XYZ file of C-alpha atoms in Angstrom:
688
model
C -107.131 129.090 -159.892
C -104.121 131.038 -161.038
C -103.004 131.387 -157.440
C -103.115 127.648 -156.868
C -101.069 126.957 -160.002
C -98.507 129.554 -158.952
C -97.998 127.889 -155.584
C -97.641 124.503 -157.188
C -95.004 125.758 -159.574
C -93.025 127.339 -156.747
C -93.055 124.107 -154.738
C -92.172 121.843 -157.623
C -88.374 122.406 -157.603
C -88.125 121.703 -153.880
C -90.109 118.524 -154.288
C -87.803 117.381 -157.058
C -84.685 118.139 -155.002
C -85.997 116.162 -152.069
C -86.225 113.147 -154.323
C -82.562 113.364 -155.383
C -80.803 114.077 -152.011
C -79.520 111.040 -150.126
C -79.882 112.113 -146.503
C -78.149 108.985 -145.209
C -74.801 110.436 -146.299
C -73.026 113.482 -144.977
C -72.582 116.206 -147.569
C -69.137 116.359 -149.128
C -66.968 119.042 -147.571
C -66.543 122.203 -149.558
C -63.224 123.476 -150.758
C -61.116 124.842 -147.914
C -61.042 128.634 -148.164
C -58.058 130.908 -148.266
C -58.137 132.837 -144.988
C -57.650 136.569 -145.143
C -55.393 136.996 -142.137
C -54.843 140.658 -141.401
C -51.249 141.829 -141.520
C -49.827 144.116 -138.868
C -48.261 147.404 -139.791
C -44.507 146.805 -139.902
C -41.472 149.062 -139.776
C -37.850 148.798 -138.705
C -35.900 151.298 -136.628
C -32.448 152.409 -137.685
C -30.881 150.117 -135.084
C -32.553 147.060 -136.608
C -35.428 146.668 -134.121
C -38.396 145.304 -136.076
C -41.769 146.653 -134.961
C -45.255 145.203 -135.567
C -48.453 147.091 -134.754
C -51.874 145.416 -134.505
C -54.581 147.986 -133.816
C -57.683 146.826 -131.927
C -60.074 149.319 -130.361
C -62.413 146.926 -128.530
C -60.796 147.930 -125.241
C -58.844 151.083 -124.335
C -55.798 148.986 -123.561
C -52.350 148.492 -125.125
C -49.780 145.732 -124.702
C -46.195 145.866 -125.922
C -43.997 142.786 -126.057
C -40.312 142.699 -126.846
C -39.189 139.266 -128.050
C -35.653 138.134 -128.815
C -35.053 135.915 -131.835
C -33.182 133.264 -129.868
C -33.892 129.546 -129.741
C -32.167 128.199 -126.671
C -29.259 129.525 -124.634
C -25.984 127.622 -124.299
C -25.081 128.133 -120.640
C -22.679 125.296 -119.810
C -21.641 125.213 -116.163
C -23.822 128.261 -115.477
C -27.144 126.704 -116.469
C -29.885 128.941 -115.127
C -28.095 132.144 -116.159
C -30.683 133.070 -118.804
C -33.651 132.665 -116.487
C -31.924 134.486 -113.633
C -30.918 137.341 -115.961
C -34.502 137.696 -117.129
C -35.710 137.920 -113.542
C -32.998 140.382 -112.546
C -33.891 142.836 -115.334
C -37.053 143.915 -113.544
C -35.468 144.226 -110.108
C -34.454 147.848 -110.332
C -32.946 150.308 -112.828
C -30.129 152.840 -112.797
C -32.476 155.404 -111.217
C -35.060 153.280 -109.393
C -34.903 150.550 -106.782
C -37.082 147.492 -107.220
C -39.617 148.894 -104.756
C -39.727 152.249 -106.590
C -40.100 150.536 -109.948
C -42.909 148.292 -108.701
C -44.665 151.316 -107.181
C -44.396 153.272 -110.437
C -45.900 150.402 -112.446
C -48.671 149.925 -109.901
C -49.448 153.660 -109.910
C -50.136 153.403 -113.655
C -52.416 150.413 -113.097
C -50.256 148.374 -115.422
C -48.139 145.252 -115.474
C -44.508 144.802 -116.437
C -42.746 141.461 -116.694
C -39.416 140.183 -117.954
C -38.099 136.741 -118.829
C -34.964 135.213 -120.317
C -35.867 136.234 -123.859
C -38.765 138.663 -123.604
C -40.355 141.580 -121.798
C -43.957 142.730 -121.754
C -45.880 145.786 -120.563
C -49.642 146.346 -120.518
C -51.926 149.117 -119.300
C -54.848 151.346 -120.218
C -54.270 153.485 -123.298
C -53.875 156.784 -121.447
C -51.147 155.454 -119.134
C -49.309 153.443 -121.739
C -46.718 156.069 -122.832
C -45.469 156.360 -119.235
C -45.380 152.577 -118.900
C -43.353 152.311 -122.115
C -40.778 154.626 -120.575
C -40.485 152.275 -117.600
C -40.212 149.257 -119.897
C -37.409 150.915 -121.867
C -35.620 151.867 -118.647
C -35.772 148.254 -117.475
C -34.328 146.937 -120.742
C -31.768 149.632 -121.521
C -30.661 150.682 -118.028
C -31.120 147.766 -115.609
C -29.415 148.045 -112.232
C -28.270 144.398 -112.199
C -27.687 144.731 -108.487
C -25.676 142.062 -106.637
C -28.034 142.056 -103.662
C -31.014 141.499 -105.939
C -29.139 138.726 -107.737
C -28.771 136.934 -104.411
C -32.540 137.121 -103.926
C -33.064 135.702 -107.420
C -30.521 132.968 -106.677
C -32.324 132.030 -103.474
C -35.686 131.828 -105.264
C -34.179 129.783 -108.099
C -32.574 127.297 -105.716
C -35.844 127.042 -103.804
C -37.555 126.111 -107.060
C -34.881 123.503 -107.792
C -35.332 121.964 -104.362
C -39.102 121.855 -104.823
C -38.723 120.168 -108.204
C -36.811 117.329 -106.547
C -40.156 116.228 -105.104
C -41.872 116.529 -108.500
C -41.552 113.343 -110.548
C -42.846 115.106 -113.676
C -40.158 117.796 -113.399
C -37.476 115.142 -112.867
C -38.717 113.214 -115.894
C -38.733 116.325 -118.089
C -35.177 117.293 -117.096
C -33.686 113.837 -117.532
C -35.596 113.189 -120.762
C -34.279 116.375 -122.394
C -30.724 115.727 -121.242
C -30.760 112.182 -122.617
C -32.535 113.076 -125.859
C -30.476 116.165 -126.721
C -27.262 115.445 -124.848
C -25.628 117.283 -121.954
C -23.717 119.626 -124.284
C -26.752 120.795 -126.252
C -28.552 123.994 -125.224
C -31.839 122.094 -125.069
C -30.380 119.375 -122.828
C -28.814 121.413 -120.038
C -30.190 120.989 -116.515
C -30.206 123.845 -114.026
C -28.812 122.665 -110.692
C -27.919 124.271 -107.386
C -24.255 124.079 -108.389
C -24.739 125.846 -111.725
C -26.952 128.516 -110.152
C -24.379 129.204 -107.441
C -21.824 129.780 -110.187
C -23.727 132.720 -111.714
C -22.169 136.126 -110.941
C -23.312 139.664 -111.744
C -20.662 139.893 -114.458
C -22.158 136.814 -116.122
C -25.570 138.500 -116.170
C -24.114 141.664 -117.674
C -22.395 139.648 -120.419
C -25.611 137.737 -121.093
C -27.626 140.956 -121.471
C -24.931 142.477 -123.674
C -24.814 139.383 -125.899
C -28.491 138.598 -126.387
C -30.481 141.765 -125.618
C -29.741 143.731 -128.784
C -32.242 145.533 -131.049
C -31.097 144.001 -134.326
C -32.105 140.564 -133.015
C -35.443 141.544 -131.488
C -39.072 142.323 -132.305
C -41.284 144.925 -130.619
C -44.984 144.114 -130.948
C -47.822 146.487 -130.098
C -51.365 145.116 -129.735
C -54.380 147.183 -128.741
C -55.880 150.631 -129.010
C -52.941 152.412 -130.601
C -52.389 153.983 -134.007
C -49.325 152.844 -135.977
C -48.046 156.434 -136.034
C -48.219 156.677 -132.241
C -46.603 153.259 -131.876
C -43.756 154.323 -134.138
C -43.253 157.499 -132.139
C -43.139 155.533 -128.879
C -40.742 152.968 -130.352
C -38.411 155.691 -131.659
C -38.541 157.686 -128.432
C -37.911 154.744 -126.091
C -35.789 152.346 -128.144
C -34.320 154.459 -130.942
C -31.080 155.007 -129.010
C -30.654 151.315 -128.212
C -27.230 150.464 -129.631
C -26.840 147.651 -132.136
C -24.932 144.563 -131.164
C -23.274 141.611 -132.836
C -25.006 138.276 -132.473
C -23.619 135.135 -134.075
C -26.506 132.688 -134.265
C -25.245 129.363 -132.900
C -25.657 126.149 -134.799
C -25.833 123.201 -132.430
C -24.664 119.740 -133.315
C -27.537 117.390 -133.996
C -27.929 114.940 -131.102
C -27.103 111.334 -131.766
C -30.052 108.995 -132.151
C -29.681 105.884 -129.978
C -28.623 102.807 -131.918
C -31.448 100.950 -130.216
C -34.217 101.702 -127.780
C -33.080 101.630 -124.163
C -34.676 102.143 -120.758
C -33.472 104.910 -118.426
C -34.689 104.561 -114.838
C -34.490 107.302 -112.242
C -34.964 105.415 -108.987
C -37.332 107.264 -106.685
C -38.417 104.932 -103.871
C -40.957 107.498 -102.657
C -42.917 107.289 -105.912
C -46.267 105.553 -105.695
C -46.648 105.754 -109.460
C -44.256 105.920 -112.405
C -43.819 108.774 -114.841
C -43.173 107.135 -118.202
C -41.847 109.033 -121.229
C -40.977 107.645 -124.651
C -39.034 110.266 -126.602
C -36.730 111.015 -129.520
C -35.462 113.908 -131.588
C -37.252 114.637 -134.876
C -36.071 116.463 -137.975
C -39.016 118.831 -138.111
C -39.140 122.596 -138.507
C -42.005 125.052 -138.749
C -43.089 125.496 -142.369
C -41.475 122.298 -143.630
C -43.568 119.941 -145.823
C -44.170 117.668 -142.804
C -45.169 120.497 -140.466
C -48.976 120.430 -140.788
C -49.330 116.682 -141.521
C -47.212 115.843 -138.459
C -49.466 118.019 -136.288
C -52.482 116.060 -137.516
C -50.665 112.780 -136.846
C -49.595 113.756 -133.340
C -53.065 114.941 -132.351
C -54.562 111.647 -133.529
C -51.946 109.775 -131.538
C -52.054 111.688 -128.273
C -53.075 115.313 -128.620
C -55.849 115.247 -126.045
C -58.862 113.396 -124.665
C -59.699 112.051 -128.120
C -56.147 110.783 -128.745
C -55.392 107.111 -129.132
C -53.017 107.044 -126.169
C -55.710 108.456 -123.883
C -58.288 105.970 -125.185
C -55.890 103.058 -124.751
C -54.117 103.692 -121.446
C -56.987 105.343 -119.601
C -60.296 104.293 -121.098
C -59.442 100.763 -122.215
C -56.929 99.658 -119.588
C -57.317 102.091 -116.684
C -53.550 102.453 -116.232
C -53.600 106.239 -115.792
C -55.697 109.394 -115.602
C -54.271 110.608 -118.893
C -51.727 109.828 -121.605
C -50.577 112.327 -124.190
C -47.962 112.984 -126.840
C -46.297 116.155 -128.044
C -44.372 117.080 -131.167
C -42.239 120.233 -131.070
C -40.790 121.626 -134.310
C -37.531 123.563 -134.074
C -35.103 125.369 -136.340
C -32.379 123.365 -134.577
C -33.856 119.941 -133.858
C -37.384 119.039 -132.738
C -38.576 116.481 -130.231
C -41.364 113.935 -129.935
C -42.510 112.530 -126.621
C -45.349 110.364 -125.338
C -45.956 110.530 -121.594
C -48.162 109.139 -118.842
C -48.154 108.772 -115.059
C -49.176 105.194 -114.321
C -49.604 102.834 -111.396
C -46.326 101.143 -110.490
C -47.577 97.668 -111.285
C -48.678 98.817 -114.757
C -45.401 100.455 -115.800
C -44.333 97.570 -118.038
C -47.786 97.255 -119.607
C -48.016 101.007 -120.226
C -44.716 101.085 -122.089
C -45.899 98.181 -124.205
C -49.144 99.955 -125.104
C -47.389 103.229 -125.972
C -45.005 101.408 -128.300
C -47.930 99.479 -129.776
C -49.708 102.738 -130.615
C -46.551 104.098 -132.271
C -46.332 100.996 -134.430
C -50.028 101.102 -135.317
C -49.970 104.703 -136.543
C -46.815 103.914 -138.556
C -48.078 100.711 -140.118
C -51.826 101.262 -140.530
C -53.569 104.101 -142.309
C -55.863 106.185 -140.157
C -59.589 105.827 -140.913
C -61.497 108.516 -142.810
C -63.795 109.314 -139.892
C -60.961 109.731 -137.391
C -58.947 111.812 -139.846
C -61.880 114.085 -140.727
C -62.756 114.600 -137.081
C -59.203 115.648 -136.238
C -58.862 117.986 -139.211
C -62.190 119.586 -138.315
C -61.011 120.013 -134.725
C -57.758 121.667 -135.785
C -59.545 123.871 -138.324
C -62.012 124.971 -135.658
C -59.242 125.857 -133.239
C -57.475 127.844 -135.940
C -60.662 129.736 -136.803
C -61.371 130.554 -133.165
C -57.841 131.855 -132.673
C -58.454 134.479 -135.352
C -60.893 136.210 -133.004
C -57.956 137.417 -130.894
C -55.847 140.362 -132.101
C -52.861 138.686 -130.434
C -53.130 135.961 -133.068
C -52.294 138.393 -135.851
C -49.199 139.499 -133.977
C -48.202 135.916 -133.165
C -48.618 134.870 -136.798
C -46.468 137.765 -137.992
C -43.783 136.969 -135.412
C -43.829 133.278 -136.343
C -43.446 134.125 -140.040
C -40.477 136.376 -139.298
C -38.695 134.126 -136.796
C -39.224 130.871 -138.713
C -38.720 132.400 -142.175
C -42.131 131.188 -143.347
C -43.838 132.192 -146.599
C -45.912 135.354 -146.158
C -49.083 133.421 -147.041
C -48.360 130.511 -144.647
C -51.355 131.192 -142.405
C -53.625 132.287 -145.255
C -53.120 128.852 -146.801
C -53.248 126.974 -143.489
C -56.790 125.607 -143.897
C -56.124 124.653 -147.526
C -52.967 122.781 -146.561
C -54.714 121.191 -143.581
C -57.567 119.958 -145.801
C -55.045 118.395 -148.182
C -53.652 116.079 -145.486
C -54.793 112.529 -146.238
C -54.346 109.143 -144.568
C -51.333 108.339 -146.738
C -49.541 111.518 -145.660
C -50.299 110.872 -141.968
C -48.752 107.425 -142.249
C -45.746 108.807 -144.120
C -44.899 111.401 -141.448
C -45.431 108.837 -138.674
C -42.975 106.513 -140.423
C -40.492 109.317 -141.002
C -40.590 110.799 -137.498
C -41.390 107.916 -135.129
C -39.112 104.919 -134.823
C -40.018 102.718 -131.813
C -36.752 100.771 -132.234
C -34.646 103.883 -131.541
C -36.295 105.607 -128.617
C -35.332 106.855 -125.176
C -37.677 105.328 -122.591
C -37.374 107.379 -119.409
C -39.064 106.198 -116.205
C -39.113 107.967 -112.855
C -40.341 105.577 -110.192
C -39.611 102.987 -107.545
C -37.032 100.769 -109.244
C -37.675 97.891 -106.857
C -41.301 97.732 -107.982
C -40.966 98.516 -111.696
C -37.584 97.349 -113.044
C -38.339 93.642 -113.437
C -39.081 92.711 -117.052
C -38.178 96.058 -118.622
C -35.054 94.629 -120.256
C -37.227 93.295 -123.091
C -37.455 96.859 -124.425
C -33.676 97.295 -124.491
C -30.715 97.767 -122.144
C -31.729 99.094 -118.720
C -29.647 101.951 -117.344
C -29.970 104.027 -114.194
C -29.651 107.784 -113.781
C -29.898 110.286 -110.966
C -32.342 113.200 -111.080
C -29.740 115.363 -112.823
C -29.406 112.890 -115.678
C -26.047 111.420 -114.663
C -25.664 107.677 -115.168
C -25.305 105.787 -111.887
C -25.025 102.178 -110.754
C -28.186 100.134 -110.371
C -29.602 100.415 -106.853
C -28.695 97.539 -104.596
C -31.508 95.551 -103.068
C -31.909 95.925 -99.328
C -32.109 92.450 -97.797
C -33.272 92.090 -94.216
C -31.464 89.764 -91.831
C -33.069 86.354 -92.396
C -32.840 85.571 -88.698
C -34.851 88.647 -87.769
C -38.473 87.777 -87.026
C -41.265 90.368 -87.189
C -41.774 90.162 -83.419
C -38.052 90.622 -82.767
C -38.026 93.620 -85.098
C -40.938 95.171 -83.206
C -39.050 94.754 -79.950
C -35.997 96.451 -81.455
C -38.179 99.308 -82.756
C -39.689 99.776 -79.272
C -36.237 99.758 -77.682
C -35.055 102.339 -80.243
C -37.752 104.743 -79.036
C -36.705 104.378 -75.416
C -35.666 101.989 -72.681
C -38.296 99.999 -70.807
C -37.841 102.306 -67.835
C -38.246 105.448 -69.963
C -41.380 104.142 -71.640
C -42.839 102.888 -68.344
C -42.333 106.357 -66.853
C -43.752 108.170 -69.861
C -46.821 110.151 -68.805
C -47.352 112.807 -71.451
C -45.819 114.295 -74.603
C -46.512 117.634 -76.288
C -45.202 118.733 -79.674
C -45.667 122.220 -81.135
C -44.489 123.489 -84.509
C -45.497 124.438 -88.017
C -46.891 122.654 -91.053
C -46.077 124.036 -94.505
C -48.800 123.252 -97.037
C -48.728 124.640 -100.590
C -46.955 127.808 -99.500
C -49.090 128.285 -96.376
C -47.675 128.033 -92.862
C -50.024 126.473 -90.308
C -49.709 125.834 -86.582
C -49.285 122.189 -85.641
C -49.795 120.733 -82.164
C -50.007 117.192 -80.827
C -50.599 116.249 -77.195
C -50.447 112.702 -75.823
C -51.553 111.694 -72.339
C -50.710 108.094 -71.443
C -52.369 105.685 -71.765
C -54.159 106.013 -75.083
C -55.230 109.664 -75.237
C -54.189 112.074 -77.951
C -55.300 115.307 -79.642
C -53.728 116.625 -82.845
C -54.690 119.985 -84.336
C -53.692 121.925 -87.416
C -54.779 125.560 -87.298
C -54.336 128.969 -88.877
C -54.611 132.138 -86.858
C -55.996 130.207 -83.920
C -58.778 128.614 -85.983
C -58.603 124.817 -86.224
C -58.570 123.495 -89.783
C -58.171 119.883 -88.694
C -58.619 118.189 -85.320
C -58.377 114.483 -84.554
C -58.693 113.052 -81.084
C -59.114 109.974 -78.952
C -59.912 110.919 -75.342
C -61.333 108.537 -72.719
C -62.119 106.038 -75.471
C -64.112 108.560 -77.526
C -62.999 109.211 -81.111
C -63.522 112.350 -83.198
C -62.120 113.749 -86.438
C -63.075 117.204 -87.714
C -61.891 118.794 -90.942
C -62.882 122.373 -91.734
C -65.831 122.091 -89.403
C -67.102 118.802 -90.818
C -67.228 115.648 -88.694
C -65.754 112.584 -90.358
C -67.484 109.203 -89.886
C -65.630 107.068 -87.359
C -64.718 103.705 -88.872
C -62.822 100.798 -87.329
C -59.664 101.552 -89.298
C -59.880 105.230 -88.296
C -60.052 104.179 -84.640
C -56.993 101.991 -85.147
C -55.090 104.930 -86.621
C -56.052 107.227 -83.754
C -54.994 104.609 -81.215
C -51.588 104.422 -82.912
C -51.236 108.218 -82.825
C -51.722 108.117 -79.035
C -48.538 106.087 -78.568
C -44.875 106.911 -79.137
C -44.294 103.216 -79.777
C -47.378 101.783 -81.563
C -45.366 98.594 -82.029
C -46.450 97.785 -78.466
C -50.057 97.792 -79.723
C -49.163 95.528 -82.663
C -47.691 92.902 -80.364
C -50.365 93.175 -77.675
C -53.357 93.019 -80.048
C -52.078 90.422 -82.485
C -51.636 92.565 -85.603
C -50.443 90.696 -88.683
C -46.736 91.368 -89.170
C -44.571 90.343 -92.100
C -41.091 91.444 -93.212
C -41.443 91.837 -96.978
C -38.054 93.266 -97.957
C -36.359 96.617 -97.801
C -35.450 99.761 -99.677
C -33.399 102.903 -99.408
C -35.086 105.647 -97.382
C -33.269 108.975 -97.242
C -30.180 107.184 -98.535
C -30.099 104.520 -95.819
C -31.176 100.872 -95.766
C -34.625 100.357 -94.286
C -36.582 97.187 -93.485
C -40.114 97.033 -94.907
C -42.705 95.516 -92.562
C -46.229 94.848 -93.766
C -48.742 95.485 -90.963
C -52.296 94.122 -91.149
C -54.736 95.567 -88.610
C -57.681 93.721 -87.017
C -59.955 95.506 -89.522
C -57.820 93.983 -92.311
C -56.267 97.276 -93.417
C -52.720 96.925 -94.721
C -49.913 99.434 -94.248
C -46.133 99.349 -94.540
C -43.673 100.619 -91.947
C -40.000 101.085 -92.740
C -37.378 100.850 -89.991
C -33.765 101.977 -90.315
C -31.691 98.792 -90.627
C -29.115 100.069 -88.116
C -31.002 102.170 -85.570
C -34.435 100.472 -85.973
C -36.115 103.874 -85.699
C -39.203 104.378 -87.855
C -38.275 106.342 -91.001
C -41.304 105.933 -93.232
C -44.887 104.686 -93.401
C -46.953 103.955 -96.479
C -50.644 103.213 -96.904
C -52.747 102.790 -100.050
C -56.493 102.694 -100.457
C -59.102 102.891 -103.175
C -60.851 106.260 -103.436
C -64.106 106.242 -105.454
C -63.600 108.047 -108.741
C -59.879 108.600 -108.157
C -58.397 105.101 -108.146
C -55.684 103.993 -105.736
C -54.315 106.776 -103.549
C -51.145 106.315 -101.515
C -50.095 108.345 -98.486
C -46.472 108.224 -97.403
C -44.980 109.797 -94.311
C -41.281 110.303 -93.589
C -39.740 110.741 -90.128
C -36.413 112.536 -89.603
C -34.591 114.739 -87.115
C -34.946 112.411 -84.134
C -34.263 114.077 -80.763
C -33.797 112.523 -77.347
C -36.182 114.232 -74.936
C -36.241 112.877 -71.380
C -34.990 109.482 -72.551
C -37.331 108.954 -75.523
C -36.606 109.466 -79.223
C -39.068 111.743 -81.058
C -38.991 112.713 -84.759
C -38.911 116.511 -84.921
C -39.558 116.599 -88.678
C -42.187 114.774 -90.706
C -43.095 114.905 -94.387
C -46.561 113.774 -95.439
C -46.546 112.951 -99.153
C -50.085 112.857 -100.534
C -49.056 112.823 -104.186
C -50.121 116.220 -105.510
C -49.902 117.753 -102.034
C -47.086 117.605 -99.520
C -47.145 118.705 -95.880
C -43.837 119.525 -94.174
C -44.117 119.407 -90.386
C -41.408 120.764 -88.109
C -41.741 120.563 -84.320
C -39.551 123.161 -82.600
C -41.036 122.775 -79.113
C -41.080 119.230 -77.690
C -41.824 118.538 -74.029
C -42.125 115.235 -72.137
C -43.716 114.624 -68.711
C -45.076 118.101 -67.962
C -47.759 116.673 -65.713
C -50.606 116.978 -68.218
C -53.933 115.290 -67.470
C -56.794 114.006 -69.595
C -58.771 117.091 -68.617
C -56.156 119.200 -70.447
C -57.221 117.545 -73.714
C -60.892 118.454 -73.483
């Protein structure tokens, strides 16, 4: 009996609690805790080099990073100097060539890298002292060799040339130049001209000016005692001579009086890169710092952002739309960006501006706000698991002059952000009536109607204002059939084409840094085999031989459709326009555009299977200079393939393009034929 009473008494409080808890409501959040963020051991060498040590013994590994306290480099007509100097540092020392230095680092099983404002070395604990010696040699006694500078120059220019085919890179360059101004360190664009102006003496002056110990931090992270770290720092960097560094103060960029539209005309673009941007008065540690981060993440910080939900999920304009907000001791920047279908450029701009107005004029809901604060708090908590975080926090506090307890109070300050504060920072930082709207795309397809957002201006890919592109207008008297006849005649005379028996082209195809063998053989009439191979192994083969069609990619047979047959038939002719006329293809002149700087006539071609493609013919020579074809790909939307034809050569009376560029959007294939033969006496049997 006593036992039963005892059990009843124990259960009674739980029963009573169950009656008073409303389980339909989420429990109120507890008070945000103060985080005990570990502090690194700190000391300063006599030459002013500040050293942080974060000991972590989970792995027998140590990393040392040297970071300069510099925010942007003013380079003027030598833009690219900082990056090139950073690369050159690691390309040999006073006692070691680049090859010897690389071999020494590899022998230690470590890594050593340098950049414009930092250097880093990492290896196992036992090898780290030797690696530190190499790191110090690179920083204090670089060779700065002229021959190595030329190699760096060549690589840099190669990167610049590659970026000319990257609409996102063009957008980023032009956006920064327009937002910050050409004379601001943050707005300078590295070009081939500025890179060619960099000399060894410029690099030496750059290193002397910026790479000084009293404006740098040396950070150790890993399995190392502070005493050992101090000994290594003293031994390797104690003799580093102080320098004089006058921290520049840049003029604040002018905010546009009104929103305007800046178009970079890129006729090759099958979609537009849209950016809406402005400077913001926002620095790390300011009262608006944390609230603005919450605001920006709600607006466009990721998959859960409003821009993503609007432009992708609601309207299907793009694969993704995001915004970023970058604080700076000088001047920060806000931008909202998306790559959208050409026909939705206008609508996308409208929706981005709508979202800016909504977050300024309407308070965010409690659920959305709580979800975002929880997300940011979770990311902060997870970051504490990494010892690098402690070092990064300490560096951020030092560089940005933050309170020592900034990160300890981060969660408390994050929890204090409410809907009113989010709206206040949105109003203070985002002004849709004074924005730079930068668009990289096909002006002919996107420009109409954009003037409602403000004056429309045009710029080249280096951010220089240019005249609006002129519209290419085809001769009104030129019929599609007459144009086809001119295109056929441009390839070769009737006699040359009648006598054409076979064609063989051999060369290379460059794909994402890989060089492949390319070969196409045509045997008249209507037979062709094209192969792309590596080391003698075919990666792709497409053929039409004796009326039989086959396409193989990486060993897999592709299904043969009517439109695929039509494409293979075209590939078996130097002048497919003959097929268009003979088989009654739909032909329509729909306008023109600039292709490779020249006027080209745009002809819409509709095949018997109702597939539509566009062919562009030079308005003077009537040679084919470009083709374009779009189709719906399940799960990926509309995909457009463009192909450019250049370097025409006359071989036995017929004109053949020796260079072709296949633009598949994210992937580009550069084809160069260096061996072209006509009428060798090939037979159909040679294709099998």
